[in-house]
Each structure stands twice: as structure tokens, then as C-alpha cells.
Short mmCIF file of C-alpha atoms and ligand atoms in Angstrom, two decimals:
data_model
loop_
_atom_site.label_atom_id
_atom_site.label_comp_id
_atom_site.label_asym_id
_atom_site.label_seq_id
_atom_site.Cartn_x
_atom_site.Cartn_y
_atom_site.Cartn_z
CA MET W 1 172.80 -37.18 -60.13
CA PRO W 2 169.55 -37.50 -58.45
CA PHE W 3 168.51 -40.23 -56.57
CA VAL W 4 165.53 -42.06 -58.38
CA SER W 5 163.15 -44.50 -56.95
CA VAL W 6 161.63 -47.11 -59.38
CA ASN W 7 158.38 -49.10 -58.46
CA PRO W 8 159.80 -52.55 -59.44
CA ALA W 9 156.25 -53.72 -60.18
CA SER W 10 155.18 -50.90 -62.50
CA GLU W 11 158.72 -49.97 -63.58
CA LYS W 12 157.59 -46.27 -63.03
CA VAL W 13 159.48 -43.55 -61.48
CA VAL W 14 158.20 -42.99 -57.94
CA ALA W 15 160.11 -39.76 -56.99
CA GLU W 16 163.65 -38.31 -57.43
CA TYR W 17 165.56 -36.39 -54.96
CA PRO W 18 168.38 -34.03 -55.69
CA ALA W 19 171.87 -35.44 -54.26
CA HIS W 20 173.45 -33.56 -51.58
CA THR W 21 176.49 -31.10 -52.37
CA PRO W 22 179.83 -31.53 -50.56
CA GLU W 23 179.13 -28.36 -48.72
CA GLN W 24 175.60 -29.98 -47.53
CA VAL W 25 177.39 -33.03 -46.42
CA ASP W 26 180.13 -30.89 -44.62
CA GLN W 27 177.09 -29.03 -42.85
CA ALA W 28 175.52 -32.32 -41.83
CA LEU W 29 178.72 -33.69 -40.14
CA GLU W 30 179.10 -30.23 -38.36
CA THR W 31 175.50 -30.12 -37.13
CA ALA W 32 175.80 -33.94 -35.98
CA SER W 33 179.15 -33.03 -34.36
CA VAL W 34 177.75 -30.12 -32.42
CA ALA W 35 174.44 -32.27 -31.59
CA PHE W 36 176.60 -34.97 -30.14
CA GLN W 37 177.91 -32.76 -27.51
CA LYS W 38 174.48 -32.31 -25.90
CA TRP W 39 173.14 -35.91 -26.80
CA LYS W 40 175.91 -37.75 -25.00
CA VAL W 41 175.22 -35.99 -21.79
CA ALA W 42 171.47 -36.52 -21.95
CA SER W 43 169.88 -38.83 -19.38
CA PHE W 44 168.56 -42.40 -20.68
CA ALA W 45 165.40 -40.94 -19.32
CA ASP W 46 165.23 -38.10 -21.88
CA ARG W 47 166.59 -40.13 -24.66
CA ALA W 48 164.05 -42.89 -24.08
CA GLN W 49 160.94 -40.29 -24.09
CA LEU W 50 162.29 -39.25 -27.46
CA MET W 51 162.55 -42.58 -28.67
CA VAL W 52 159.46 -43.87 -27.57
CA ARG W 53 157.52 -40.73 -29.31
CA ALA W 54 159.31 -41.71 -32.61
CA ALA W 55 157.89 -45.36 -32.08
CA GLU W 56 154.36 -44.09 -31.52
CA LEU W 57 154.58 -41.62 -34.47
CA LEU W 58 155.79 -44.60 -36.78
CA GLU W 59 152.94 -46.94 -35.51
CA SER W 60 150.45 -43.99 -36.44
CA GLU W 61 151.71 -44.22 -40.09
CA VAL W 62 152.30 -47.88 -40.65
CA PRO W 63 150.05 -47.80 -43.88
CA VAL W 64 151.73 -44.86 -45.29
CA VAL W 65 155.27 -45.97 -44.79
CA GLY W 66 154.39 -49.58 -45.82
CA GLU W 67 153.02 -48.34 -49.03
CA LEU W 68 156.15 -46.26 -49.51
CA MET W 69 158.53 -49.40 -48.88
CA THR W 70 156.29 -51.39 -51.43
CA SER W 71 156.57 -48.72 -54.15
CA GLU W 72 160.42 -48.36 -53.77
CA MET W 73 161.61 -51.69 -53.48
CA GLY W 74 158.54 -54.15 -54.21
CA LYS W 75 157.95 -56.14 -50.88
CA THR W 76 154.55 -57.17 -50.37
CA PHE W 77 152.51 -54.58 -48.45
CA ALA W 78 151.66 -56.92 -45.58
CA SER W 79 155.31 -57.60 -44.96
CA ALA W 80 156.25 -53.86 -45.20
CA LYS W 81 153.55 -52.99 -42.64
CA GLY W 82 155.15 -55.74 -40.40
CA GLU W 83 158.50 -54.24 -40.95
CA ALA W 84 157.32 -51.07 -39.85
CA MET W 85 155.82 -52.44 -36.73
CA LYS W 86 158.86 -54.44 -35.81
CA CYS W 87 160.97 -51.08 -35.99
CA ALA W 88 158.52 -49.53 -33.65
CA MET W 89 158.83 -52.36 -31.20
CA THR W 90 162.65 -52.13 -31.38
CA MET W 91 162.63 -48.57 -30.53
CA ARG W 92 160.41 -49.13 -27.60
CA TYR W 93 162.95 -52.16 -26.52
CA PHE W 94 165.92 -49.86 -26.66
CA ALA W 95 164.32 -46.79 -25.03
CA GLU W 96 163.42 -49.33 -22.11
CA HIS W 97 166.59 -51.74 -21.82
CA THR W 98 169.62 -49.42 -22.88
CA GLU W 99 170.37 -48.04 -19.60
CA THR W 100 170.49 -51.42 -18.07
CA MET W 101 172.71 -52.79 -20.86
CA LEU W 102 175.22 -49.96 -20.62
CA LYS W 103 175.17 -49.96 -16.70
CA GLU W 104 178.68 -49.32 -15.19
CA GLN W 105 180.27 -52.54 -14.13
CA SER W 106 182.12 -52.93 -11.08
CA VAL W 107 185.17 -55.18 -11.09
CA ALA W 108 187.00 -56.61 -8.16
CA THR W 109 190.70 -55.67 -8.30
CA SER W 110 193.41 -54.31 -5.96
CA GLY W 111 192.02 -50.98 -5.75
CA SER W 112 189.36 -49.32 -3.70
CA ARG W 113 186.90 -48.90 -6.53
CA SER W 114 187.21 -50.15 -10.09
CA GLY W 115 185.29 -51.33 -13.37
CA VAL W 116 183.85 -50.44 -16.82
CA ARG W 117 181.75 -47.66 -18.11
CA PHE W 118 180.29 -47.62 -21.67
CA ASP W 119 180.68 -44.10 -22.76
CA PRO W 120 179.39 -42.87 -26.22
CA THR W 121 181.98 -42.07 -28.82
CA GLY W 122 180.66 -39.64 -31.51
CA VAL W 123 179.33 -39.27 -34.99
CA ILE W 124 178.54 -43.07 -36.50
CA PHE W 125 178.49 -43.27 -40.26
CA ALA W 126 176.22 -46.08 -41.49
CA VAL W 127 175.89 -47.49 -45.09
CA MET W 128 172.56 -49.24 -45.56
CA PRO W 129 171.02 -51.69 -47.90
CA TRP W 130 167.47 -51.40 -49.52
CA ASN W 131 165.95 -54.83 -48.90
CA PHE W 132 164.63 -53.90 -45.21
CA PRO W 133 164.86 -50.24 -45.89
CA LEU W 134 163.39 -49.17 -42.49
CA TRP W 135 164.47 -52.13 -40.25
CA GLN W 136 167.98 -52.15 -41.38
CA VAL W 137 168.51 -48.64 -40.36
CA ILE W 138 166.43 -48.85 -37.13
CA ARG W 139 168.22 -51.99 -35.75
CA MET W 140 171.64 -50.02 -36.11
CA ALA W 141 170.22 -46.69 -34.96
CA ALA W 142 167.91 -47.28 -32.04
CA PRO W 143 170.69 -48.87 -29.80
CA THR W 144 173.45 -46.60 -31.17
CA ILE W 145 171.37 -43.50 -30.58
CA MET W 146 170.06 -44.63 -26.91
CA ALA W 147 173.63 -45.24 -26.11
CA GLY W 148 174.45 -41.37 -26.70
CA ASN W 149 176.03 -41.49 -30.15
CA VAL W 150 174.62 -39.88 -33.06
CA VAL W 151 173.95 -41.30 -36.58
CA VAL W 152 174.78 -39.93 -40.13
CA PHE W 153 173.52 -42.45 -42.61
CA LYS W 154 173.79 -43.19 -46.52
CA HIS W 155 170.83 -45.30 -47.39
CA ALA W 156 170.82 -47.26 -50.62
CA SER W 157 170.41 -45.08 -53.69
CA ASN W 158 167.14 -46.74 -54.86
CA VAL W 159 165.19 -46.16 -51.47
CA PRO W 160 165.41 -42.42 -51.06
CA GLY W 161 161.98 -41.97 -50.01
CA CYS W 162 162.51 -44.28 -46.94
CA ALA W 163 165.77 -42.60 -46.23
CA LYS W 164 163.90 -39.16 -46.02
CA TYR W 165 161.01 -40.68 -44.30
CA LEU W 166 163.50 -41.90 -41.44
CA GLU W 167 165.30 -38.57 -41.12
CA ASP W 168 162.04 -36.63 -40.81
CA LEU W 169 160.53 -39.14 -38.26
CA PHE W 170 163.21 -38.39 -35.92
CA LEU W 171 163.06 -34.56 -36.38
CA ARG W 172 159.30 -34.71 -36.11
CA SER W 173 159.58 -36.69 -32.69
CA GLY W 174 161.68 -33.99 -31.21
CA PHE W 175 165.10 -35.15 -31.77
CA SER W 176 167.45 -32.13 -32.26
CA PRO W 177 169.00 -31.81 -35.97
CA GLY W 178 172.06 -33.88 -36.13
CA VAL W 179 171.18 -36.79 -33.95
CA MET W 180 169.84 -38.74 -36.99
CA THR W 181 170.97 -37.49 -40.36
CA ASN W 182 170.42 -38.80 -44.07
CA VAL W 183 173.00 -37.81 -46.81
CA PHE W 184 172.08 -38.46 -50.41
CA VAL W 185 175.41 -39.42 -51.62
CA GLU W 186 176.48 -41.94 -54.19
CA HIS W 187 178.68 -44.74 -52.83
CA GLY W 188 181.73 -43.32 -54.67
CA ARG W 189 181.28 -40.54 -52.16
CA VAL W 190 181.51 -42.38 -48.90
CA SER W 191 185.44 -42.32 -48.71
CA SER W 192 185.45 -38.62 -47.77
CA ILE W 193 182.74 -39.12 -45.13
CA ILE W 194 184.65 -42.15 -43.52
CA GLY W 195 187.88 -40.07 -43.67
CA ASP W 196 186.42 -37.12 -42.10
CA PRO W 197 187.90 -36.60 -38.61
CA ARG W 198 184.42 -35.96 -37.21
CA VAL W 199 183.15 -39.32 -37.78
CA VAL W 200 184.36 -41.91 -35.04
CA GLY W 201 182.96 -45.09 -36.38
CA VAL W 202 181.42 -46.73 -39.51
CA THR W 203 178.91 -49.65 -40.16
CA LEU W 204 177.88 -51.26 -43.24
CA THR W 205 175.09 -53.76 -44.20
CA GLY W 206 175.09 -55.16 -47.66
CA SER W 207 177.40 -56.94 -50.15
CA GLU W 208 180.64 -58.41 -49.46
CA ARG W 209 182.21 -56.27 -52.38
CA ALA W 210 180.78 -52.75 -50.27
CA GLY W 211 182.06 -54.40 -47.17
CA ARG W 212 185.44 -55.03 -48.35
CA SER W 213 185.68 -51.31 -49.50
CA VAL W 214 184.27 -49.95 -46.36
CA ALA W 215 186.53 -51.91 -44.06
CA GLU W 216 189.50 -50.96 -46.10
CA LEU W 217 188.43 -47.15 -45.86
CA ALA W 218 187.85 -47.56 -41.95
CA GLY W 219 191.07 -49.53 -41.61
CA THR W 220 193.04 -46.71 -43.49
CA ASN W 221 191.71 -44.14 -41.18
CA LEU W 222 191.67 -46.37 -38.13
CA LYS W 223 188.16 -46.13 -37.30
CA LYS W 224 186.04 -48.80 -35.70
CA CYS W 225 183.89 -50.71 -38.01
CA VAL W 226 180.84 -53.24 -38.06
CA LEU W 227 180.04 -55.33 -41.42
CA GLU W 228 176.79 -56.98 -41.76
CA LEU W 229 177.30 -58.81 -45.07
CA GLY W 230 175.89 -61.58 -47.20
CA GLY W 231 175.07 -65.28 -46.47
CA SER W 232 173.67 -68.45 -47.84
CA ASP W 233 171.96 -69.74 -44.81
CA PRO W 234 171.49 -73.70 -44.60
CA PHE W 235 168.17 -74.96 -43.68
CA VAL W 236 169.00 -78.63 -42.56
CA VAL W 237 166.22 -81.24 -42.30
CA GLY W 238 167.24 -83.78 -39.77
CA ALA W 239 165.86 -87.50 -39.60
CA SER W 240 163.45 -86.73 -37.01
CA ALA W 241 161.81 -83.50 -38.60
CA ASP W 242 158.22 -82.78 -38.58
CA MET W 243 157.86 -82.44 -42.33
CA ASP W 244 154.54 -80.81 -42.13
CA ALA W 245 155.84 -78.17 -40.01
CA ALA W 246 159.18 -77.75 -41.91
CA VAL W 247 157.98 -77.72 -45.77
CA PRO W 248 155.67 -74.52 -45.38
CA MET W 249 158.44 -72.96 -43.18
CA ALA W 250 161.08 -73.69 -45.95
CA VAL W 251 158.89 -71.80 -48.28
CA THR W 252 158.62 -68.84 -46.13
CA ALA W 253 162.44 -68.97 -45.33
CA ARG W 254 163.07 -68.74 -48.89
CA ILE W 255 160.33 -66.41 -50.49
CA GLN W 256 160.40 -64.03 -47.25
CA ASN W 257 161.08 -60.52 -48.50
CA ASN W 258 160.81 -61.91 -52.29
CA GLY W 259 163.85 -63.92 -51.65
CA GLN W 260 166.03 -61.00 -50.69
CA ALA W 261 166.89 -61.29 -47.19
CA CYS W 262 170.72 -61.99 -45.98
CA ILE W 263 169.38 -64.50 -43.48
CA ALA W 264 166.80 -66.01 -46.03
CA ALA W 265 167.62 -69.86 -46.15
CA LYS W 266 169.14 -70.49 -49.45
CA ARG W 267 170.59 -73.94 -49.10
CA PHE W 268 168.27 -76.86 -48.03
CA ILE W 269 170.31 -79.80 -46.64
CA VAL W 270 168.21 -83.06 -46.26
CA VAL W 271 169.07 -86.46 -44.64
CA ARG W 272 168.75 -88.97 -47.36
CA GLU W 273 165.99 -91.11 -45.49
CA ARG W 274 163.65 -87.99 -45.50
CA SER W 275 164.84 -86.25 -48.86
CA GLU W 276 162.21 -87.68 -51.20
CA GLU W 277 159.23 -86.65 -49.08
CA PHE W 278 160.92 -83.20 -48.61
CA LEU W 279 161.63 -82.68 -52.11
CA GLU W 280 158.12 -83.67 -53.55
CA LYS W 281 156.37 -81.61 -50.70
CA PHE W 282 158.67 -78.56 -51.02
CA ALA W 283 158.38 -78.37 -54.97
CA THR W 284 154.86 -78.71 -54.84
CA ALA W 285 154.43 -75.81 -52.02
CA MET W 286 157.00 -73.57 -53.98
CA SER W 287 155.04 -73.99 -57.18
CA ALA W 288 151.95 -73.05 -55.72
CA VAL W 289 153.54 -69.53 -54.57
CA ARG W 290 151.49 -66.89 -56.10
CA LEU W 291 153.65 -64.23 -58.10
CA GLY W 292 152.18 -60.60 -58.62
CA ASP W 293 151.20 -57.24 -57.55
CA PRO W 294 152.91 -56.69 -54.09
CA MET W 295 150.10 -54.58 -52.97
CA ASP W 296 147.32 -57.47 -53.40
CA PRO W 297 146.99 -59.43 -50.20
CA ALA W 298 146.69 -62.42 -52.24
CA THR W 299 150.43 -62.18 -53.47
CA GLY W 300 153.00 -64.73 -51.92
CA LEU W 301 156.01 -63.26 -53.90
CA GLY W 302 156.13 -59.76 -55.47
CA PRO W 303 158.79 -58.47 -57.78
CA LEU W 304 162.75 -58.50 -57.20
CA VAL W 305 164.10 -54.93 -56.53
CA SER W 306 165.43 -53.98 -60.15
CA LYS W 307 165.79 -55.32 -63.65
CA SER W 308 169.62 -55.80 -63.21
CA GLN W 309 169.27 -57.78 -59.90
CA ARG W 310 166.33 -59.92 -61.58
CA ASP W 311 168.45 -60.62 -64.71
CA GLU W 312 171.45 -61.25 -62.48
CA LEU W 313 169.38 -64.12 -60.52
CA ALA W 314 168.09 -65.52 -64.05
CA THR W 315 171.50 -65.81 -65.32
CA GLN W 316 172.77 -67.61 -62.16
CA VAL W 317 169.92 -70.10 -62.62
CA SER W 318 170.29 -70.71 -66.34
CA SER W 319 173.88 -71.11 -66.10
CA SER W 320 173.72 -73.64 -63.45
CA ILE W 321 171.02 -75.43 -65.43
CA ALA W 322 173.29 -75.50 -68.25
CA ALA W 323 176.08 -76.73 -66.09
CA GLY W 324 173.65 -79.83 -64.97
CA ALA W 325 171.36 -78.44 -62.50
CA VAL W 326 167.51 -79.48 -62.42
CA ALA W 327 164.81 -76.93 -61.78
CA LEU W 328 162.03 -78.86 -59.97
CA THR W 329 159.93 -76.01 -60.31
CA GLY W 330 160.32 -72.40 -61.84
CA GLY W 331 163.32 -71.37 -63.59
CA GLU W 332 162.07 -69.29 -66.09
CA MET W 333 161.63 -65.62 -66.33
CA PRO W 334 157.94 -64.37 -66.95
CA GLY W 335 157.46 -61.64 -69.69
CA GLY W 336 155.55 -58.48 -69.10
CA THR W 337 155.88 -55.44 -66.73
CA GLY W 338 157.79 -55.61 -63.61
CA PHE W 339 160.81 -57.48 -62.31
CA TYR W 340 159.28 -60.76 -61.62
CA TYR W 341 161.08 -64.03 -60.82
CA PRO W 342 159.12 -67.39 -59.88
CA ALA W 343 159.67 -69.66 -56.92
CA THR W 344 162.38 -71.92 -58.10
CA VAL W 345 163.93 -75.11 -56.83
CA LEU W 346 167.10 -76.53 -58.16
CA THR W 347 168.59 -79.93 -57.42
CA ASN W 348 171.86 -81.81 -58.71
CA VAL W 349 173.64 -78.54 -58.60
CA PRO W 350 177.12 -78.93 -59.33
CA ALA W 351 179.49 -77.28 -56.80
CA ASN W 352 181.29 -75.09 -59.21
CA SER W 353 178.29 -73.89 -60.95
CA ARG W 354 176.92 -70.20 -59.90
CA ALA W 355 174.12 -71.49 -57.80
CA GLY W 356 176.66 -74.05 -56.30
CA CYS W 357 178.95 -71.28 -55.00
CA GLU W 358 177.42 -67.78 -54.98
CA GLU W 359 174.63 -66.14 -52.91
CA LEU W 360 171.40 -66.24 -54.73
CA PHE W 361 169.49 -63.07 -53.78
CA GLY W 362 165.90 -63.94 -55.03
CA PRO W 363 163.48 -67.04 -54.59
CA VAL W 364 165.51 -69.72 -55.80
CA ALA W 365 166.19 -72.91 -53.38
CA VAL W 366 169.08 -75.10 -54.06
CA VAL W 367 168.25 -78.49 -52.31
CA TYR W 368 171.13 -81.13 -51.33
CA VAL W 369 170.92 -84.54 -49.88
CA ALA W 370 173.17 -85.76 -47.27
CA ASP W 371 173.57 -89.18 -45.78
CA ASP W 372 173.16 -88.32 -42.26
CA LEU W 373 173.29 -85.49 -39.77
CA ASP W 374 177.27 -85.30 -39.77
CA GLU W 375 177.34 -84.89 -43.56
CA ALA W 376 174.52 -82.33 -43.39
CA ILE W 377 176.45 -80.19 -41.08
CA ARG W 378 179.66 -80.53 -43.10
CA VAL W 379 177.66 -79.55 -46.18
CA ALA W 380 176.06 -76.65 -44.27
CA ASN W 381 179.54 -75.57 -43.10
CA ASP W 382 181.12 -75.81 -46.67
CA THR W 383 180.69 -72.22 -47.75
CA PRO W 384 182.47 -69.08 -47.29
CA TRP W 385 179.54 -67.37 -45.50
CA GLY W 386 178.32 -67.83 -41.74
CA LEU W 387 175.46 -65.58 -41.13
CA GLY W 388 172.54 -67.80 -39.75
CA GLY W 389 171.30 -71.65 -40.30
CA SER W 390 168.51 -73.67 -38.85
CA ILE W 391 167.95 -77.13 -37.98
CA TRP W 392 164.43 -78.92 -38.34
CA ALA W 393 164.26 -81.94 -35.92
CA LYS W 394 162.36 -83.33 -33.09
CA ASP W 395 165.07 -85.02 -31.59
CA ASP W 396 167.15 -82.88 -28.99
CA HIS W 397 170.41 -84.73 -30.00
CA GLU W 398 170.10 -83.46 -33.52
CA ILE W 399 169.18 -80.16 -32.55
CA ASN W 400 172.17 -79.77 -30.06
CA GLU W 401 174.61 -81.06 -32.88
CA ALA W 402 173.37 -78.21 -35.04
CA ILE W 403 173.65 -75.70 -32.23
CA ALA W 404 177.04 -76.58 -31.42
CA ARG W 405 178.38 -77.27 -34.95
CA LEU W 406 177.02 -74.83 -37.23
CA ASP W 407 179.63 -72.33 -38.01
CA VAL W 408 177.38 -69.35 -38.00
CA GLY W 409 176.38 -66.22 -36.04
CA LEU W 410 172.65 -67.28 -35.54
CA VAL W 411 171.23 -70.85 -35.18
CA PHE W 412 167.45 -71.47 -34.89
CA ALA W 413 165.81 -74.70 -34.27
CA ASN W 414 162.29 -75.39 -35.60
CA ALA W 415 162.17 -71.74 -36.49
CA ILE W 416 163.11 -69.48 -39.33
CA VAL W 417 166.22 -67.65 -38.74
CA ALA W 418 165.20 -64.08 -37.53
CA SER W 419 166.58 -60.96 -36.05
CA MET W 420 165.05 -59.80 -32.98
CA PRO W 421 165.90 -56.87 -30.42
CA GLU W 422 166.94 -59.29 -27.43
CA LEU W 423 169.63 -61.39 -29.44
CA PRO W 424 172.89 -60.51 -30.95
CA PHE W 425 172.73 -60.25 -34.73
CA GLY W 426 175.70 -60.81 -37.04
CA GLY W 427 177.81 -63.23 -38.89
CA THR W 428 181.07 -65.30 -39.18
CA LYS W 429 183.35 -65.91 -41.79
CA LEU W 430 182.82 -63.50 -45.16
CA SER W 431 179.26 -62.53 -43.39
CA GLY W 432 181.14 -59.83 -41.47
CA PHE W 433 182.19 -58.88 -37.93
CA GLY W 434 180.69 -57.01 -35.15
CA ARG W 435 177.22 -57.27 -33.74
CA GLU W 436 173.72 -55.48 -33.98
CA LEU W 437 170.90 -55.74 -31.45
CA SER W 438 171.10 -57.03 -27.80
CA ALA W 439 173.60 -55.34 -25.24
CA PHE W 440 176.34 -56.46 -27.84
CA GLY W 441 174.82 -54.06 -30.41
CA ALA W 442 174.41 -51.29 -27.93
CA ARG W 443 178.11 -51.58 -26.96
CA GLU W 444 179.50 -51.78 -30.35
CA PHE W 445 180.07 -47.98 -30.65
CA THR W 446 180.65 -47.14 -26.92
CA ASN W 447 183.97 -46.80 -25.18
CA ALA W 448 184.59 -49.67 -22.93
CA LYS W 449 186.52 -47.40 -20.38
CA SER W 450 187.98 -49.08 -17.53
CA PHE W 451 188.57 -46.95 -14.19
CA PHE W 452 190.61 -47.95 -11.17
CA VAL W 453 190.74 -45.94 -7.88
CA ALA W 454 193.57 -46.98 -5.64
P1 NAP O 501 175.21 -53.33 -51.85
O1 NAP O 501 175.33 -53.05 -53.23
O2 NAP O 501 176.60 -53.68 -51.19
O3 NAP O 501 174.33 -51.98 -51.17
C1 NAP O 501 174.35 -51.85 -49.90
C2 NAP O 501 175.00 -50.49 -49.46
O4 NAP O 501 176.26 -50.19 -49.66
C3 NAP O 501 174.09 -49.35 -50.41
O5 NAP O 501 173.92 -48.28 -49.64
C4 NAP O 501 175.18 -49.07 -51.48
O6 NAP O 501 175.11 -47.58 -52.06
C5 NAP O 501 176.58 -49.14 -50.88
N1 NAP O 501 177.72 -49.47 -51.60
C6 NAP O 501 177.58 -50.35 -52.67
N2 NAP O 501 179.08 -50.60 -53.18
C7 NAP O 501 179.74 -49.77 -52.24
C8 NAP O 501 181.19 -49.47 -52.23
N3 NAP O 501 181.98 -50.06 -53.05
N4 NAP O 501 181.73 -48.50 -51.09
C9 NAP O 501 180.72 -48.24 -50.43
N5 NAP O 501 179.36 -48.53 -50.28
C10 NAP O 501 178.87 -49.34 -51.24
O7 NAP O 501 174.39 -54.51 -51.58
P2 NAP O 501 172.85 -54.66 -52.30
O8 NAP O 501 173.08 -55.55 -53.33
O9 NAP O 501 172.25 -53.47 -52.18
O10 NAP O 501 172.12 -55.74 -50.94
C11 NAP O 501 172.27 -57.21 -50.79
C12 NAP O 501 173.69 -57.65 -50.15
O11 NAP O 501 173.45 -57.08 -48.87
C13 NAP O 501 173.35 -59.26 -49.98
O12 NAP O 501 174.72 -59.72 -50.09
C14 NAP O 501 172.75 -59.33 -48.70
O13 NAP O 501 172.93 -60.46 -48.32
C15 NAP O 501 173.47 -58.33 -47.71
N6 NAP O 501 172.64 -58.06 -46.63
C16 NAP O 501 173.24 -58.59 -45.32
C17 NAP O 501 172.47 -57.97 -44.23
C18 NAP O 501 172.89 -58.43 -42.92
O14 NAP O 501 172.39 -58.13 -41.81
N7 NAP O 501 174.10 -59.25 -42.91
C19 NAP O 501 171.16 -57.35 -44.29
C20 NAP O 501 170.85 -57.10 -45.66
C21 NAP O 501 171.47 -57.57 -46.74
P3 NAP O 501 174.34 -47.61 -53.56
O15 NAP O 501 173.02 -47.82 -53.42
O16 NAP O 501 174.66 -46.12 -53.84
O17 NAP O 501 175.25 -48.52 -54.40
#
């Protein structure tokens, strides 16, 4: 089966790429394994020089690769260009900082010399999602490669152009073949790659369903595994919130990337004394979001990635409304070409309805009212996921309570939850395990090797 990308705005086929044969995949793993022998002993300075060259090349191609992303998965052209720039910035960051992050640590013991080294381990296999088609791959690959490992990645099957672009970017920048390799394989074929003895570690960013499957394969094969899975992030509005600042950010937090971000705010939990004001302003602002062509700079919300994703979201909403939820705005699927769905706000959502217990991967916000901050935090934590969460408050006590008590991997106060190279990224509970970015991410696929000299 070829890999086909379909433009979600026009519903037209963008391009097709043939799947790799088993022999091609075997050759890719062999090339990666050979490349590792040289790459692991390359100096940080040599690795950094190539990484910076790749960042420069990417920066020079932002509009081209931005248009490619928009055509394959529908994000607005402005956000696609921003994503490419963030990738380049992150490649520069790890080019500059990985050596310090992985510096040998001296530890005092009874020996004459002892400590910990962080040695590269080998070929890391990555299964990647389509929603940030450049960023998800780069945030895993830049630290992993700078640490001296090599990467073989299987991208989501609907963004083959981005997958090919990334592999070519590294080759054109002077990296040896095998340091960063794309394989066009369907997800049914990942088990043979995870089981291959040349692969030493596995990472997946994607759904809980895919995470369970990859974790099982990694477990059976006793391979290190990192999982970045779904979330239903809370956006907690405290009594002291600056509402004029919080409301526009609430809209952005929900509709960013056309609502398809793991760390998008999905549940908005407002203390009762501020709830009327929030609901009115938020519903008004969400109803003003302009839905349309993602290449048009005036567009706030482009299409969802595919017909199946859009139809699934529409069903989640309609069944929840049938169960008693109320749509303050949106909630109806537009006709015409393109996989569009409007910005939607739901209230009175029954806990056992689909919107009450499932991740909504599109521009649909669920608003809950809590008696006070204690109850808001309890509702925020009442979910199987624990990726990110934000608190909107002027009062330090409210901020500190949320930072300490939200059961998530990332808490942001008066800012939208975001990934950044300096801070570790990852979740708790069903949102996965392991970390990307920062020194934590750079060390994930290294061998923390203790040494002791008597
Ligand atoms: P998905 O269906 O799990 O796809 C993600 C990747 O996993 C794709 O490459 C896909 O390949 C592969 N895959 C799917 N089923 C698999 C299986 N059974 N075994 C092995 N690989 C499998 O996820 P999605 O619907 O594209 O992405 C949305 C989900 O990802 C949401 O839950 C979102 O929250 C989560 N996500 C999490 C993060 C994070 O950092 N925590 C970031 C982005 C997205 P095919 O394309 O060939 O099916």
C-alpha cells in the first residue's frame, strides 16, 4: 500500500510514496547500525556543527516546508512556519547544550575516582504522529542524535512528505546515511522492527491504543521505551484570575493546531464566583473564531486532519448533547469541501457522556464550574490522563496550590502549556512515561554507566 497524503482543506491527493519493502527496511537498519559505530565516537563539536547546519538549512526553507505541513495535515500556514522555526531553534539549543547535559559526573565514594558517564546506546526506533509533523520528530531526534545515538523513524502514514523532508534535511546537511532514517511502513509492521536486535530503544508519540501496543512489544523484547500519549489538560480559572488575559488564552489553548494538540487545554474548570463572566466571554470569543482555508492569514481555525477524525469528533459532540450537554456555540458540522469543524463550547456535560470521559482531539471545549479552588483541582485530577495543566490567577497562593497539587507532567501559570527545549516534557498516568527535551530527554536513551576506581 502506498503512503498517500490528502489535503484536508481540498480533499485532494497531494502525493503518494511507495511503502518500503522488508529488504529496504532491513538495509535501513543495517545502515543505521553501521553509522552508529562512527557516530558514537564523534565529538560533541562535530555533531553540533552538523546539527547547526541542519538548523540553518531548515530556517532557509521555512515557507516551503510550512506549505508542505499545511497541505498534508491542515494546520494554518502561520503555525506551520512557527513550528519549523521552533525546530531550528531546538536543534541549535541541543547543539549547544548537550555536551554539558551529558558531562561525566564525579561522585564521592570510598574509591579513588568514581562517578557516572552517559554513553550512547545505539539505534533508537521512533513511531511519530502527524499533528506536529516536524516538531514531534525533531524534539525526540535532536537530543537523541546529539547524545550519540542514531534514529530510525516511522512517521504517521498521512504525512509522508514531511517524513521524507526530515530524512533529506539531515542528509543534505552532511549527516552520514543511517544517522536519521525514515522508513515508510504501516503500523502493523513495527513489531518486526522493535524485535530486531539492531534496535536498542523505542519511543512512540501518539494515542493510548498505539502506546499500549508499542509498550507491549518493547516489554516482550526487553527494550527501553518512552511513551508520549494523550491528554485532557485542565485550564483552571481561579478566583483572582485576570479574565481579560485568561479568555483570549483559553481560546488559543483550545484551537491551537486546529484543536489537535496533546497539550491543548480540553477541560476548562472555573470557580463559581467567576463562572458567569468566563462562560459569557469565552463563548463569545470562541464563536468569533474564523474557520477556513489554512493558507489564508485571516483564518483562525483550519480543517481537521481527516474525514474520520472530523466525523469522530462530531459524533463525540452529538452523542454528548443527546445525553444532556449544552452547546453554547458550535456543535454543528458545516457542509462543503474540507474536513472542517467549528470552535465549540459545551457545558452541563454528563460525566459518563463521551465528552465527559474521552479526549476531544479537535476544537471542542468542555467547561465545568467548581465551588472553589479545592474542588477545581479535584475535578482537574479526576481523569485517567496527566499530561499538562494550567492555572489562571493573580494570587500566589492559588498558583502555588495548582503547581503542587495538579497531577500532571507540566504545570503552567498564566501561560498556555507548551513544550520548550529547556524543560522536560512528558506525562503521568495514561499520558505515558519517560521525558523528552532538556537534560532528562537527552539522557533517556543513554547508558548511565557507573564507574569506580579502587
Ligand atoms: P495514533 O493513531 O496513535 O498514531 C501515532 C503513530 O502511531 C502513527 O505513526 C501511527 O501509525 C502509529 N500507530 C497507530 N497505531 C499503532 C499500533 N497499534 N502500533 C504501533 N504504532 C501504531 O495517534 P494519532 O491519532 O495520529 O494522534 C493523536 C493522539 O496522539 C492523541 O491522543 C494525542 O493526544 C496524542 N499525542 C500525544 C503527544 C505527546 O507528546 N504526549 C503529542 C502528540 C499527539 P499509522 O499512521 O501508520 O497508523
